mmCIF file of C-alpha atoms in Angstrom:
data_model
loop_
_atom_site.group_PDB
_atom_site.id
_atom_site.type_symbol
_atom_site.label_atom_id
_atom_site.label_comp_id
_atom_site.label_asym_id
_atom_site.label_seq_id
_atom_site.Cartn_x
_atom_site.Cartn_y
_atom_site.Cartn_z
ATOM 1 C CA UNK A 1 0.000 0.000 0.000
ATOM 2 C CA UNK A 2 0.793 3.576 0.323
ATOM 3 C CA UNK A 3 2.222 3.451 3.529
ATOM 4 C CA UNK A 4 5.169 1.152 2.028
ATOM 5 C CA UNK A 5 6.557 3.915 -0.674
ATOM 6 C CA UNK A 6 9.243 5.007 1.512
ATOM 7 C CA UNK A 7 11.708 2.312 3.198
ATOM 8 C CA UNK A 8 14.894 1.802 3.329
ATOM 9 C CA UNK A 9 16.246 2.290 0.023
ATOM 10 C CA UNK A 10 16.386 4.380 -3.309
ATOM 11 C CA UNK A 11 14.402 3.431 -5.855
ATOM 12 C CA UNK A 12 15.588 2.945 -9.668
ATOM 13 C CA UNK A 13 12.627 3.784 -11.948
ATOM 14 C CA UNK A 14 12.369 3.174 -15.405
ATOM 15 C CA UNK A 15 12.974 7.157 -16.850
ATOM 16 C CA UNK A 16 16.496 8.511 -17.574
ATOM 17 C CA UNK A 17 16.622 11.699 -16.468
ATOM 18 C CA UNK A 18 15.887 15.371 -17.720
ATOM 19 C CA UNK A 19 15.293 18.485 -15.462
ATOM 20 C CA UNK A 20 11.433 18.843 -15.257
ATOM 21 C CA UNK A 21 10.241 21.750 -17.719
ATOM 22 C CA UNK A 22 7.994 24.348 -16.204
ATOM 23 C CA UNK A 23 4.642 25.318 -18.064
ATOM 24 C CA UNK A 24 1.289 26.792 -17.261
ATOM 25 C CA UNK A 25 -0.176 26.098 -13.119
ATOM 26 C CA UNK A 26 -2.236 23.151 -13.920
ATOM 27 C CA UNK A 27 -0.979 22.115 -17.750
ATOM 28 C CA UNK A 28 1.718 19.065 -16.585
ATOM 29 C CA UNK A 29 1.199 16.138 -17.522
ATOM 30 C CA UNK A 30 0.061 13.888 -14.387
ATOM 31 C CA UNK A 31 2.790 11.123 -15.379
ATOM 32 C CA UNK A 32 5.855 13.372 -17.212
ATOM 33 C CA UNK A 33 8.324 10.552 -18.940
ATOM 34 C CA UNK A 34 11.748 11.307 -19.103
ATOM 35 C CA UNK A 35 13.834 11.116 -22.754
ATOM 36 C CA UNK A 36 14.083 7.814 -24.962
ATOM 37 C CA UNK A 37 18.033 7.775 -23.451
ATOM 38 C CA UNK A 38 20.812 9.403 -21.462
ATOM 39 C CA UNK A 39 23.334 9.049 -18.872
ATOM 40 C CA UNK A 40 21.582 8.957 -15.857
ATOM 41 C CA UNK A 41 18.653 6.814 -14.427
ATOM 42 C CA UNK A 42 15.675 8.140 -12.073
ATOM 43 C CA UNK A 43 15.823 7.171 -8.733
ATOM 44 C CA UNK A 44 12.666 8.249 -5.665
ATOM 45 C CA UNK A 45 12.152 7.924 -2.256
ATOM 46 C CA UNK A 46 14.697 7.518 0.437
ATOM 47 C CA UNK A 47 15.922 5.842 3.304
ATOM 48 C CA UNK A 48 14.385 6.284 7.073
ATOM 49 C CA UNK A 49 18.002 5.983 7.943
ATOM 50 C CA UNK A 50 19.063 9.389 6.137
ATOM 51 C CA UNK A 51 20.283 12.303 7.495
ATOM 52 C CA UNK A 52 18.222 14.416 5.059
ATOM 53 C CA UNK A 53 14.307 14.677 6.052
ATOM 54 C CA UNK A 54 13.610 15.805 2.787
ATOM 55 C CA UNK A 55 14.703 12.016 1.629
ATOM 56 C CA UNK A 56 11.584 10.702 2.651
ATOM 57 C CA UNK A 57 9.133 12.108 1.092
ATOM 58 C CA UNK A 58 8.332 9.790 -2.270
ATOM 59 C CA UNK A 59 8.223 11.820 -4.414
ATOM 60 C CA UNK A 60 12.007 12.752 -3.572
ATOM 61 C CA UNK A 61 13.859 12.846 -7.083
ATOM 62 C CA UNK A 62 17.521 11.799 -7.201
ATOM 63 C CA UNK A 63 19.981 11.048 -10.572
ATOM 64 C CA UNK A 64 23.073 8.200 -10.608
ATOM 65 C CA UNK A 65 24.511 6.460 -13.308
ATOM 66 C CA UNK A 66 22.383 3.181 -13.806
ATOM 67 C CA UNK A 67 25.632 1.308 -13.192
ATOM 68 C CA UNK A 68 25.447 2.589 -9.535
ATOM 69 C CA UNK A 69 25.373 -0.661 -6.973
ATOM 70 C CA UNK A 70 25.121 0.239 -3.470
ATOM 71 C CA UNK A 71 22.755 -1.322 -0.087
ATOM 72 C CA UNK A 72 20.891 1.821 -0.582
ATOM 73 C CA UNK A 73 19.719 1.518 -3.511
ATOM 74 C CA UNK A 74 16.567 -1.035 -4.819
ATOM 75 C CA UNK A 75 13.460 -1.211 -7.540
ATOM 76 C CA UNK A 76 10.356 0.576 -7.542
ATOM 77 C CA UNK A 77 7.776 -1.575 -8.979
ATOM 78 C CA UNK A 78 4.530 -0.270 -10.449
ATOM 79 C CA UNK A 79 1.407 -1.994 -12.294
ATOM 80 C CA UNK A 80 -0.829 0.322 -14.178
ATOM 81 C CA UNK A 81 -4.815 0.155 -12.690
ATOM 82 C CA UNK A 82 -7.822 -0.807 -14.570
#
């Protein structure tokens, strides 16, 4: 459920990463994908066991090189509703 988002690890997601562009209050799309390629993946959330609060918060939006291994670091997976 909801209340498992944040743990005790990153999250790799599936976008590479692009700085978010700004538009019209309102006008963004509800689910903005990142470019076809690049050189760094997407990771969210954050450890409990961080010294930043800010960490926490799932929607927290981080960059590595997808060749990054460490214990702090695991999946995010998603399944699209009905």
């Amino acid at each position: 459920g909801v209340e498992d988002v944040v743990g005790n690890v990153f999250e790799w997601t599936d976008d590479w990463f692009a700085e978010y562009k700004k538009g019209k209050p309102g006008t963004s799309e509800p689910d903005p994908h990142g470019p076809a390629d690049g050189k760094y993946r997407v990771m969210r959330g954050g450890a409990w066991n961080s010294f930043d609060p800010a960490w926490l918060r799932p929607s927290f939006r981080y960059k590595d090189l997808p060749t990054k291994r460490t214990h702090g670091i695991g999946f995010r997976c998603a399944k699209a509703l009905p």
